[in-house]
Short mmCIF file of C-alpha atoms in Angstrom, two decimals:
data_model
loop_
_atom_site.label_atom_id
_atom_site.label_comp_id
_atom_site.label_asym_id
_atom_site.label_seq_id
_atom_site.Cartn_x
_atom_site.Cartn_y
_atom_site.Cartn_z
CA UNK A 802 14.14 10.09 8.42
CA UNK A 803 14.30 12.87 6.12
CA UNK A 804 11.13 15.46 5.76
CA UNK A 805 11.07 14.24 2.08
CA UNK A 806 10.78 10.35 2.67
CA UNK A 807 8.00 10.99 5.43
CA UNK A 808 6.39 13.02 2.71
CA UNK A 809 6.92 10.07 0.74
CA UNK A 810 5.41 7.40 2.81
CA UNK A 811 2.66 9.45 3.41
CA UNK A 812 1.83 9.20 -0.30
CA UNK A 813 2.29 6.07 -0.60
CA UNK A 814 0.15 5.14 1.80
CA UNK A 815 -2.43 7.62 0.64
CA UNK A 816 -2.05 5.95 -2.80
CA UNK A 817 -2.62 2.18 -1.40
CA UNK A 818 -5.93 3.21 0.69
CA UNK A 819 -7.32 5.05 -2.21
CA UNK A 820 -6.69 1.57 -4.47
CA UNK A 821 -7.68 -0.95 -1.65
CA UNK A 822 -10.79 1.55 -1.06
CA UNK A 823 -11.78 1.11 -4.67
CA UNK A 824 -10.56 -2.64 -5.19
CA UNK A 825 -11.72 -4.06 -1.59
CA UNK A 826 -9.42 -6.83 -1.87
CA UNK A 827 -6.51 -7.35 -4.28
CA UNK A 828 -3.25 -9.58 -4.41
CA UNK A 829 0.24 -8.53 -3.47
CA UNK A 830 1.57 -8.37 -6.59
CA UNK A 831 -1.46 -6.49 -7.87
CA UNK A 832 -1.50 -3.88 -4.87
CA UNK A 833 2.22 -3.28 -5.67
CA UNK A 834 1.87 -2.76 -9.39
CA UNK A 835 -1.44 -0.17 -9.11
CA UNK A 836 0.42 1.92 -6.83
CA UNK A 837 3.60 1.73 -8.85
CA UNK A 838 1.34 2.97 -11.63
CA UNK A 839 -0.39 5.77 -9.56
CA UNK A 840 2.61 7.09 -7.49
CA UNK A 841 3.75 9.62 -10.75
CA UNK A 842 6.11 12.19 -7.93
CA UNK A 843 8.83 9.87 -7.14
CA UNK A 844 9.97 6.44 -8.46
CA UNK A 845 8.34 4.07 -5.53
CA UNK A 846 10.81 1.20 -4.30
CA UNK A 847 8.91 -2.41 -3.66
CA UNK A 848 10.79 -1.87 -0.16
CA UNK A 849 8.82 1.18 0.62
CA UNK A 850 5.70 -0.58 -0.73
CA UNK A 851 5.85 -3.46 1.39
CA UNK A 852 6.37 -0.53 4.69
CA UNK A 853 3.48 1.09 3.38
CA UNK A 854 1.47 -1.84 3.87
CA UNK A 855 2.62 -3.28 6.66
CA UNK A 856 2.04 0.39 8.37
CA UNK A 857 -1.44 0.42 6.80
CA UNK A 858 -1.74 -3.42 8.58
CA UNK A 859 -1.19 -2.10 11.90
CA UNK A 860 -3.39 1.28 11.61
CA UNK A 861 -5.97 -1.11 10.69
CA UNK A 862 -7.05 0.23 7.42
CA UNK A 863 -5.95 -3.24 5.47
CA UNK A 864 -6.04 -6.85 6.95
CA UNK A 865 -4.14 -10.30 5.21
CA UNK A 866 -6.60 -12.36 4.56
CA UNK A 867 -7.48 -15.53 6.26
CA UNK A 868 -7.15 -18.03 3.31
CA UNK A 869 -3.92 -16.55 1.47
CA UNK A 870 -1.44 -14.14 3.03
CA UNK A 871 -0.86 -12.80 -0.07
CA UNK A 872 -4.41 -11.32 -0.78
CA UNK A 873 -5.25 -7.96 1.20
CA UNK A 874 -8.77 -6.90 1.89
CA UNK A 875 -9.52 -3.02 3.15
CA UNK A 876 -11.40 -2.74 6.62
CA UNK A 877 -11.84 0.98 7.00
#
């Protein structure tokens, strides 16, 4: 990977702990759109998005949760 595009995950994933910090638990399609919305540097592919989280998943900062896998909750 390029400097840039770890520069760029790093924000993203910056952006989605700062929104799942605030929010506590939000849907997919509600995580993607606020940080779509926040991320103002660089237009944000879904594709990264979905890295993002599943990086954030296995840091532990955001869990699935146990009724719907498409509703997040933040743990940290």
């Amino acid at each position: 990977m390029r400097a840039v595009d770890v520069d760029r995950m790093y924000t993203l994933q910056a952006a989605i702990v700062r929104i799942m910090k605030t929010r506590k638990q939000l849907t997919h399609r509600q995580l993607v759109q606020d940080t779509i919305t926040m991320i103002k540097v660089f237009q944000a592919s879904i594709g990264d998005i979905k890295k993002g989280i599943d990086t954030l998943i296995d840091k532990g900062y955001i869990e699935r949760s146990e009724g719907s896998r498409d509703v997040y909750n933040y743990l940290a």
